[in-house]
Short mmCIF file of C-alpha atoms and ligand atoms in Angstrom, two decimals:
data_model
loop_
_atom_site.label_atom_id
_atom_site.label_comp_id
_atom_site.label_asym_id
_atom_site.label_seq_id
_atom_site.Cartn_x
_atom_site.Cartn_y
_atom_site.Cartn_z
CA UNK A 1 0.13 0.24 0.14
CA UNK A 2 1.46 3.37 -0.56
CA UNK A 3 1.31 5.84 1.77
CA UNK A 4 1.61 9.48 0.93
CA UNK A 5 3.54 11.67 4.26
CA UNK A 6 3.31 15.00 4.47
CA UNK A 7 5.36 16.80 6.62
CA UNK A 8 6.38 20.39 6.95
CA UNK A 9 7.53 21.45 10.50
CA UNK A 10 10.54 21.08 12.37
CA UNK A 11 8.54 18.63 15.08
CA UNK A 12 6.70 16.93 12.27
CA UNK A 13 10.27 15.82 10.40
CA UNK A 14 11.51 14.30 14.29
CA UNK A 15 8.10 12.44 14.44
CA UNK A 16 8.04 11.33 11.14
CA UNK A 17 11.98 9.89 11.52
CA UNK A 18 10.76 7.10 13.74
CA UNK A 19 7.81 6.01 11.29
CA UNK A 20 9.77 6.43 8.38
CA UNK A 21 12.63 4.28 9.11
CA UNK A 22 10.50 1.61 10.43
CA UNK A 23 8.67 1.63 7.02
CA UNK A 24 12.16 0.80 5.04
CA UNK A 25 13.48 -1.50 7.88
CA UNK A 26 13.50 -5.11 6.93
CA UNK A 27 10.70 -6.05 9.02
CA UNK A 28 8.53 -4.43 7.16
CA UNK A 29 9.97 -4.03 3.76
CA UNK A 30 7.10 -4.80 0.94
CA UNK A 31 4.36 -3.82 3.12
CA UNK A 32 3.89 -0.02 3.15
CA UNK A 33 5.82 2.02 0.52
CA UNK A 34 6.09 5.69 1.58
CA UNK A 35 6.07 8.44 -0.80
CA UNK A 36 7.46 11.79 1.61
CA UNK A 37 6.47 15.08 0.81
CA UNK A 38 7.91 18.22 2.71
CA UNK A 39 5.52 21.73 2.62
CA UNK A 40 8.84 23.83 2.99
CA UNK A 41 6.75 25.48 6.06
CA UNK A 42 9.97 25.20 7.87
CA UNK A 43 13.05 26.01 5.57
CA UNK A 44 16.15 27.58 7.55
CA UNK A 45 18.97 24.82 7.49
CA UNK A 46 18.67 24.71 11.63
CA UNK A 47 14.46 24.60 11.38
CA UNK A 48 14.76 21.83 8.43
CA UNK A 49 17.80 20.41 7.13
CA UNK A 50 19.42 19.69 10.05
CA UNK A 51 16.84 17.26 11.37
CA UNK A 52 16.75 15.38 8.03
CA UNK A 53 20.98 15.01 8.33
CA UNK A 54 21.45 14.05 12.00
CA UNK A 55 18.44 11.40 12.11
CA UNK A 56 18.57 10.21 8.68
CA UNK A 57 15.33 10.68 7.56
CA UNK A 58 14.94 10.04 3.90
CA UNK A 59 15.21 12.86 1.56
CA UNK A 60 11.83 14.22 0.43
CA UNK A 61 10.29 12.99 -2.48
CA UNK A 62 8.97 16.09 -3.24
CA UNK A 63 9.20 19.63 -2.06
CA UNK A 64 6.49 22.01 -2.17
CA UNK A 65 8.50 25.25 -1.06
CA UNK A 66 5.50 26.81 0.28
CA UNK A 67 7.42 29.06 2.81
CA UNK A 68 5.91 31.48 5.19
CA UNK A 69 3.15 33.56 5.30
CA UNK A 70 -0.88 34.28 6.06
CA UNK A 71 -2.08 30.94 7.63
CA UNK A 72 -4.70 31.49 4.38
CA UNK A 73 -1.64 31.61 1.72
CA UNK A 74 0.51 28.75 3.06
CA UNK A 75 -2.96 26.98 3.49
CA UNK A 76 -3.97 27.51 0.08
CA UNK A 77 -0.76 26.83 -1.32
CA UNK A 78 -0.12 23.82 0.13
CA UNK A 79 -3.60 22.60 -0.41
CA UNK A 80 -3.42 22.78 -4.55
CA UNK A 81 0.17 21.67 -4.48
CA UNK A 82 -1.07 18.10 -2.62
CA UNK A 83 -4.19 17.98 -4.21
CA UNK A 84 -2.29 17.61 -7.29
CA UNK A 85 0.09 15.26 -5.71
CA UNK A 86 -2.66 12.72 -5.06
CA UNK A 87 -4.01 13.01 -8.40
CA UNK A 88 -0.69 12.29 -9.88
CA UNK A 89 0.74 9.69 -7.69
CA UNK A 90 -2.47 8.05 -6.54
CA UNK A 91 -1.69 7.11 -2.76
CA UNK A 92 -3.71 4.49 -0.92
CA UNK A 93 -3.25 6.73 2.06
CA UNK A 94 -2.12 10.38 3.48
CA UNK A 95 -0.58 10.26 6.63
CA UNK A 96 0.14 13.57 8.75
CA UNK A 97 1.24 14.27 12.27
CA UNK A 98 0.16 16.95 14.51
CA UNK A 99 -1.46 20.40 14.18
CA UNK A 100 0.44 22.53 12.02
CA UNK A 101 -0.79 24.37 8.63
CA UNK A 102 1.01 21.13 6.85
CA UNK A 103 -1.23 18.69 8.97
CA UNK A 104 -4.41 20.21 8.14
CA UNK A 105 -3.83 21.23 4.43
CA UNK A 106 -2.87 17.23 4.00
CA UNK A 107 -5.85 16.04 5.45
CA UNK A 108 -8.35 18.37 3.51
CA UNK A 109 -6.50 17.51 0.23
CA UNK A 110 -6.79 14.04 0.54
CA UNK A 111 -10.07 13.78 2.38
CA UNK A 112 -11.82 16.09 -0.54
CA UNK A 113 -10.40 13.72 -3.16
CA UNK A 114 -11.67 10.59 -0.81
CA UNK A 115 -8.12 8.81 -0.02
CA UNK A 116 -8.30 7.77 3.76
CA UNK A 117 -6.32 9.86 6.05
CA UNK A 118 -4.45 8.83 8.72
CA UNK A 119 -3.34 11.29 11.90
CA UNK A 120 -0.75 10.70 14.44
CA UNK A 121 -0.98 12.06 17.79
CA UNK A 122 -5.20 12.80 17.46
CA UNK A 123 -7.35 13.92 19.70
CA UNK A 124 -5.41 16.56 21.36
CA UNK A 125 -7.66 19.82 23.02
CA UNK A 126 -6.35 22.80 24.55
CA UNK A 127 -9.88 23.93 23.77
CA UNK A 128 -9.04 27.41 23.03
CA UNK A 129 -9.99 27.66 19.40
CA UNK A 130 -7.79 31.03 19.21
CA UNK A 131 -4.84 28.73 18.73
CA UNK A 132 -4.03 27.91 14.98
CA UNK A 133 -3.19 24.30 16.12
CA UNK A 134 -6.48 23.94 17.89
CA UNK A 135 -8.39 24.60 14.92
CA UNK A 136 -6.00 22.33 12.73
CA UNK A 137 -6.07 19.66 14.66
CA UNK A 138 -9.99 19.64 15.62
CA UNK A 139 -10.63 19.71 11.60
CA UNK A 140 -7.74 17.18 10.91
CA UNK A 141 -9.31 14.57 13.25
CA UNK A 142 -12.67 15.26 12.34
CA UNK A 143 -11.74 14.32 8.48
CA UNK A 144 -9.12 11.24 9.34
CA UNK A 145 -10.03 7.82 9.37
CA UNK A 146 -7.47 6.26 11.10
CA UNK A 147 -7.26 8.41 14.41
CA UNK A 148 -3.91 7.40 17.12
CA UNK A 149 -4.61 8.90 20.04
CA UNK A 150 -0.86 9.39 22.09
CA UNK A 151 -2.63 9.18 25.45
CA UNK A 152 -6.24 8.47 27.21
CA UNK A 153 -7.23 11.93 27.47
CA UNK A 154 -6.87 11.95 23.84
CA UNK A 155 -9.18 9.44 23.20
CA UNK A 156 -11.83 10.79 25.75
CA UNK A 157 -11.39 14.17 24.15
CA UNK A 158 -12.81 12.46 20.29
CA UNK A 159 -15.39 10.57 22.40
CA UNK A 160 -16.79 13.64 23.71
CA UNK A 161 -17.09 14.97 20.16
CA UNK A 162 -18.60 11.73 18.78
CA UNK A 163 -15.30 10.51 17.29
CA UNK A 164 -15.08 6.39 18.14
CA UNK A 165 -14.73 4.84 14.93
CA UNK A 166 -10.74 4.27 13.84
CA UNK A 167 -9.78 5.17 16.83
CA UNK A 168 -6.22 3.92 18.17
CA UNK A 169 -4.34 4.50 21.85
CA UNK A 170 -1.15 3.65 20.53
CA UNK A 171 1.55 6.23 23.08
CA UNK A 172 3.77 8.61 21.91
CA UNK A 173 5.68 8.17 19.16
CA UNK A 174 7.88 11.51 20.41
CA UNK A 175 8.98 9.08 22.76
CA UNK A 176 10.10 6.55 20.57
CA UNK A 177 11.96 9.02 18.96
CA UNK A 178 13.40 9.70 22.21
CA UNK A 179 14.59 6.45 23.32
CA UNK A 180 16.35 5.61 20.00
CA UNK A 181 18.05 9.02 18.85
CA UNK A 182 19.30 9.08 23.13
CA UNK A 183 21.08 5.70 22.67
CA UNK A 184 23.65 7.09 19.75
CA UNK A 185 23.49 10.53 20.71
CA UNK A 186 27.32 11.95 21.26
CA UNK A 187 26.46 15.62 21.01
CA UNK A 188 27.78 16.78 24.31
CA UNK A 189 26.33 20.04 23.53
CA UNK A 190 25.36 20.67 27.47
CA UNK A 191 29.32 20.54 28.47
CA UNK A 192 30.06 24.26 27.34
CA UNK A 193 27.38 25.37 29.56
CA UNK A 194 27.92 23.12 32.49
CA UNK A 195 30.43 25.36 34.76
CA UNK A 196 27.35 25.69 36.49
CA UNK A 197 23.71 24.34 36.69
CA UNK A 198 21.61 25.40 34.00
CA UNK A 199 17.91 25.49 32.83
CA UNK A 200 16.51 25.17 29.48
CA UNK A 201 14.01 27.45 27.74
CA UNK A 202 12.09 27.71 24.54
CA UNK A 203 9.36 30.19 22.99
CA UNK A 204 7.41 30.03 20.12
CA UNK A 205 3.51 29.85 20.82
CA UNK A 206 1.98 32.96 18.58
CA UNK A 207 0.08 33.48 21.52
CA UNK A 208 3.23 34.51 23.20
CA UNK A 209 5.18 36.05 20.38
CA UNK A 210 2.39 38.04 18.88
CA UNK A 211 1.56 39.72 22.46
CA UNK A 212 4.40 42.19 23.46
CA UNK A 213 2.76 42.12 26.71
CA UNK A 214 3.12 38.43 27.38
CA UNK A 215 6.67 38.34 25.70
CA UNK A 216 7.96 41.28 27.85
CA UNK A 217 6.24 39.07 31.00
CA UNK A 218 8.24 35.90 30.23
CA UNK A 219 11.36 37.39 30.01
CA UNK A 220 10.71 39.48 33.21
CA UNK A 221 9.98 35.78 34.75
CA UNK A 222 13.11 34.18 33.53
CA UNK A 223 15.22 37.24 34.66
CA UNK A 224 14.52 35.93 37.83
CA UNK A 225 15.44 32.59 37.62
CA UNK A 226 18.83 32.32 39.68
CA UNK A 227 20.76 30.48 36.88
CA UNK A 228 21.81 30.44 33.43
CA UNK A 229 18.90 30.23 30.90
CA UNK A 230 20.04 28.50 27.82
CA UNK A 231 17.32 29.88 25.06
CA UNK A 232 17.47 28.31 21.34
CA UNK A 233 15.44 31.03 19.87
CA UNK A 234 12.90 30.10 16.79
CA UNK A 235 12.96 32.10 13.81
CA UNK A 236 9.54 33.45 14.76
CA UNK A 237 10.39 34.82 18.06
CA UNK A 238 13.86 36.38 17.00
CA UNK A 239 11.78 38.27 14.58
CA UNK A 240 9.62 39.65 17.28
CA UNK A 241 12.34 40.20 19.89
CA UNK A 242 14.02 42.88 17.01
CA UNK A 243 10.98 45.08 16.95
CA UNK A 244 10.44 45.21 20.62
CA UNK A 245 11.71 46.47 23.38
CA UNK A 246 12.42 43.91 25.58
CA UNK A 247 15.44 43.57 28.18
CA UNK A 248 17.35 40.48 27.65
CA UNK A 249 18.69 39.88 31.02
CA UNK A 250 22.20 38.29 31.66
CA UNK A 251 21.00 34.95 32.53
CA UNK A 252 19.39 34.50 29.66
CA UNK A 253 21.73 33.09 26.74
CA UNK A 254 20.22 33.05 23.80
CA UNK A 255 21.13 31.11 20.82
CA UNK A 256 20.24 29.72 17.30
CA UNK A 257 17.61 27.20 17.31
CA UNK A 258 19.50 23.45 17.65
CA UNK A 259 19.92 20.18 15.93
CA UNK A 260 17.79 17.22 17.60
CA UNK A 261 20.69 15.31 19.39
CA UNK A 262 21.71 18.90 20.56
CA UNK A 263 18.73 19.66 22.23
CA UNK A 264 18.36 15.90 23.62
CA UNK A 265 21.72 16.99 25.36
CA UNK A 266 20.66 19.96 26.76
CA UNK A 267 17.40 18.56 28.01
CA UNK A 268 18.84 15.54 29.93
CA UNK A 269 21.79 18.32 31.27
CA UNK A 270 19.29 20.95 32.40
CA UNK A 271 17.81 21.55 35.72
CA UNK A 272 14.44 22.98 34.73
CA UNK A 273 12.84 23.84 31.75
CA UNK A 274 10.52 26.66 30.91
CA UNK A 275 8.34 26.38 27.59
CA UNK A 276 5.68 26.81 25.31
CA UNK A 277 6.31 23.88 22.96
CA UNK A 278 4.27 20.51 23.13
CA UNK A 279 7.23 19.03 22.15
CA UNK A 280 9.09 20.09 24.64
CA UNK A 281 6.87 19.62 27.48
CA UNK A 282 6.84 15.99 26.96
CA UNK A 283 10.40 15.57 26.50
CA UNK A 284 10.64 17.43 29.95
CA UNK A 285 8.73 15.02 30.85
CA UNK A 286 10.48 11.66 29.23
CA UNK A 287 14.02 12.73 30.68
CA UNK A 288 12.37 13.88 34.58
CA UNK A 289 13.10 17.24 34.25
CA UNK A 290 10.42 19.70 36.05
CA UNK A 291 8.53 22.02 33.08
CA UNK A 292 7.25 25.17 33.38
CA UNK A 293 4.70 25.43 30.55
CA UNK A 294 4.26 28.93 29.76
CA UNK A 295 0.78 28.69 28.45
CA UNK A 296 -2.72 29.38 29.95
CA UNK A 297 -3.70 25.64 29.20
CA UNK A 298 -2.25 22.61 27.77
CA UNK A 299 -2.59 19.51 26.02
CA UNK A 300 -0.33 17.71 28.22
CA UNK A 301 -2.87 17.56 30.70
CA UNK A 302 -1.77 14.22 32.38
CA UNK A 303 1.99 15.87 33.05
CA UNK A 304 0.30 18.67 34.69
CA UNK A 305 -2.23 16.04 36.98
CA UNK A 306 0.82 14.28 37.89
CA UNK A 307 2.62 16.95 39.02
CA UNK A 308 6.18 17.61 36.81
CA UNK A 309 4.48 20.05 35.00
CA UNK A 310 3.12 24.03 35.93
CA UNK A 311 1.43 26.13 33.81
CA UNK A 312 2.37 29.72 34.29
CA UNK A 313 1.32 31.33 31.67
CA UNK A 314 2.87 34.50 30.66
CA UNK A 315 2.69 36.27 34.35
CA UNK A 316 6.29 37.04 35.95
CA UNK A 317 4.93 36.53 39.04
CA UNK A 318 3.39 33.22 38.60
CA UNK A 319 7.02 32.11 37.02
CA UNK A 320 9.02 32.88 39.38
CA UNK A 321 6.52 32.12 42.66
CA UNK A 322 6.00 28.71 40.92
CA UNK A 323 10.07 27.88 40.12
CA UNK A 324 10.82 29.29 43.94
CA UNK A 325 7.98 26.68 45.23
CA UNK A 326 8.39 23.43 43.58
CA UNK A 327 9.06 20.25 44.59
CA UNK A 328 8.88 17.52 42.16
CA UNK A 329 6.59 14.32 42.90
CA UNK A 330 8.58 10.78 43.61
CA UNK A 331 6.17 8.98 41.32
CA UNK A 332 6.68 9.39 37.79
CA UNK A 333 4.17 7.00 35.75
CA UNK A 334 4.37 5.79 32.47
CA UNK A 335 2.31 8.49 30.78
CA UNK A 336 3.42 7.89 26.76
CA UNK A 337 3.54 4.06 26.36
CA UNK A 338 6.19 1.67 25.64
CA UNK A 339 8.29 3.60 23.07
CA UNK A 340 7.09 1.15 20.63
CA UNK A 341 3.94 3.14 18.78
CA UNK A 342 5.83 3.26 15.81
CA UNK A 343 5.39 -0.38 15.46
CA UNK A 344 1.91 -0.41 17.07
CA UNK A 345 0.75 1.91 13.99
CA UNK A 346 2.09 0.20 11.33
CA UNK A 347 0.53 -3.14 12.79
CA UNK A 348 -2.97 -1.58 13.37
CA UNK A 349 -2.48 -0.45 9.73
CA UNK A 350 -1.42 -3.52 8.56
CA UNK A 351 -4.52 -5.69 10.31
CA UNK A 352 -6.71 -3.43 8.61
CA UNK A 353 -5.48 -3.53 5.23
CA UNK A 354 -5.80 -7.14 4.79
C1 UD1 B 1 4.77 26.36 13.66
C2 UD1 B 1 3.50 25.63 14.03
C3 UD1 B 1 3.40 25.68 14.91
C4 UD1 B 1 4.36 24.61 15.17
C5 UD1 B 1 5.52 25.07 15.34
C6 UD1 B 1 6.39 24.05 15.16
C7 UD1 B 1 1.32 26.42 12.32
C8 UD1 B 1 -0.38 27.45 12.64
N1 UD1 B 1 2.19 26.06 13.42
O1 UD1 B 1 4.74 27.47 13.85
O2 UD1 B 1 2.28 24.69 15.55
O3 UD1 B 1 4.27 24.41 16.73
O4 UD1 B 1 5.60 25.39 13.76
O5 UD1 B 1 8.20 24.73 15.56
O6 UD1 B 1 1.68 25.60 11.51
N2 UD1 B 1 10.52 30.86 10.05
C9 UD1 B 1 11.67 30.89 9.63
N3 UD1 B 1 12.10 29.79 9.10
C10 UD1 B 1 12.21 28.98 9.03
C11 UD1 B 1 10.16 29.06 9.86
C12 UD1 B 1 9.72 29.82 9.96
O7 UD1 B 1 12.09 32.55 9.63
O8 UD1 B 1 12.60 27.91 8.49
C13 UD1 B 1 9.77 32.36 10.38
C14 UD1 B 1 9.43 33.31 9.29
O9 UD1 B 1 9.36 34.30 9.94
C15 UD1 B 1 7.78 32.98 9.53
C16 UD1 B 1 7.34 32.50 11.14
O10 UD1 B 1 8.76 31.87 11.35
O11 UD1 B 1 6.72 33.66 9.09
C17 UD1 B 1 6.47 31.51 11.85
O12 UD1 B 1 6.67 30.48 10.87
P1 UD1 B 1 5.30 28.99 10.93
O13 UD1 B 1 6.02 28.30 10.02
O14 UD1 B 1 3.98 30.29 10.37
O15 UD1 B 1 5.14 29.35 12.57
P2 UD1 B 1 5.56 28.80 13.32
O16 UD1 B 1 5.45 29.76 14.77
O17 UD1 B 1 6.71 28.22 13.22
N1 UDP B 2 13.71 21.19 19.11
C1 UDP B 2 14.84 21.30 18.74
N2 UDP B 2 15.93 22.27 18.45
C2 UDP B 2 15.27 23.78 19.12
C3 UDP B 2 14.44 23.51 19.56
C4 UDP B 2 13.16 22.12 19.62
O1 UDP B 2 15.44 20.03 17.73
O2 UDP B 2 16.02 24.50 18.77
C5 UDP B 2 12.83 20.16 19.05
C6 UDP B 2 12.59 19.27 20.45
O3 UDP B 2 13.31 18.71 21.04
C7 UDP B 2 10.99 18.77 20.10
C8 UDP B 2 10.79 19.50 18.54
O4 UDP B 2 11.67 20.14 18.29
O5 UDP B 2 11.22 17.61 19.49
C9 UDP B 2 9.43 20.64 19.23
O6 UDP B 2 9.19 21.28 18.34
P1 UDP B 2 8.71 22.74 18.88
O7 UDP B 2 8.72 23.03 19.86
O8 UDP B 2 9.13 23.65 17.15
O9 UDP B 2 7.14 22.51 18.15
P2 UDP B 2 5.79 22.25 19.00
O10 UDP B 2 6.13 20.58 19.66
O11 UDP B 2 5.27 22.79 19.88
O12 UDP B 2 4.78 21.84 18.15
#
């Protein structure tokens, strides 16, 4: 069976690394044929190429070179080009990950042409319809035939929307990635910051970058943390900071976005993680690092319930107070499966095809 996989943004390269490797491994040879399409949503070397090279993700068969732009322009141009590709390549399935504009464009183009959609990371909800990601994932789930949910909560969210058919709880594919690449990671990147304890931060979410008050508050909160904070800066945030008068205190060390191996190394060596990223919240949990989430809500609610993740919003006092009072729990239950999510997905797809 021929699967057309559509990816385009950094976290999707990391998720695709797992499945694309498995599909081409000797165990699965001849079962599925994957055609990889990169929409070009992320295109800087350190937002795209670096992942393909170091994680040995197959070179995309097609790059649509969409680039940046408004949501409508990006999604619309992707839609046109993905439709052309589907008509030309006649896949049996179209596979998408997560909740970006590339995800929605792939799902919409495919479902209109009656090609079943496979959605990996289905069922996540923030219940904040202003988030572009919330719109993308709700629509994608509604259009999908196979919905691979990472957590029980995600399955419940789908059930609450009346979606029960085609839903499978398989664990989180980023957990597979972290286990696989951690074993072969020789980065050592964290060493260069290890003259004292450090924390790690990432900021890129639209609700933070597009609101100067929130961004200011976040930087104010981080400036009060009594240790160095390494901040690999997403280009979106970099451009915003250039236009705003925000004081970056001495303890915040801004660096360019880094590859996955360097990122895993920083996460493993950091004391605490401050982030508005979905993927980084999970990785903090995988590595047993306390996480302070710079948002008002999260899709990864179970990390908050067990006490390893704290929602601190974009409020400097809350960021500082939560950090000061924090004590991590004794327990660290397994929330994201057994690290075999990729295998489970292929097993389920295979059993459905026969
Ligand atoms: C996108 C996703 C978001 C995801 C994030 C992962 C949507 C709506 N959002 O957000 O869910 O968490 O990717 O990182 O799909 N830019 C560059 N170089 C690049 C890529 C982006 O300079 O290689 C800059 C451009 O100025 C661009 C801005 O970043 O306008 C935002 O990029 P975009 O892909 O629209 O959204 P992200 O914020 O990256
Ligand atoms: N990441 C990375 N380099 C960076 C920042 C993040 O490799 O400089 C990785 C991170 O480890 C995680 C993924 O990118 O695996 C998360 O992507 P991002 O935060 O861009 O998007 P989100 O998960 O919020 O959609």
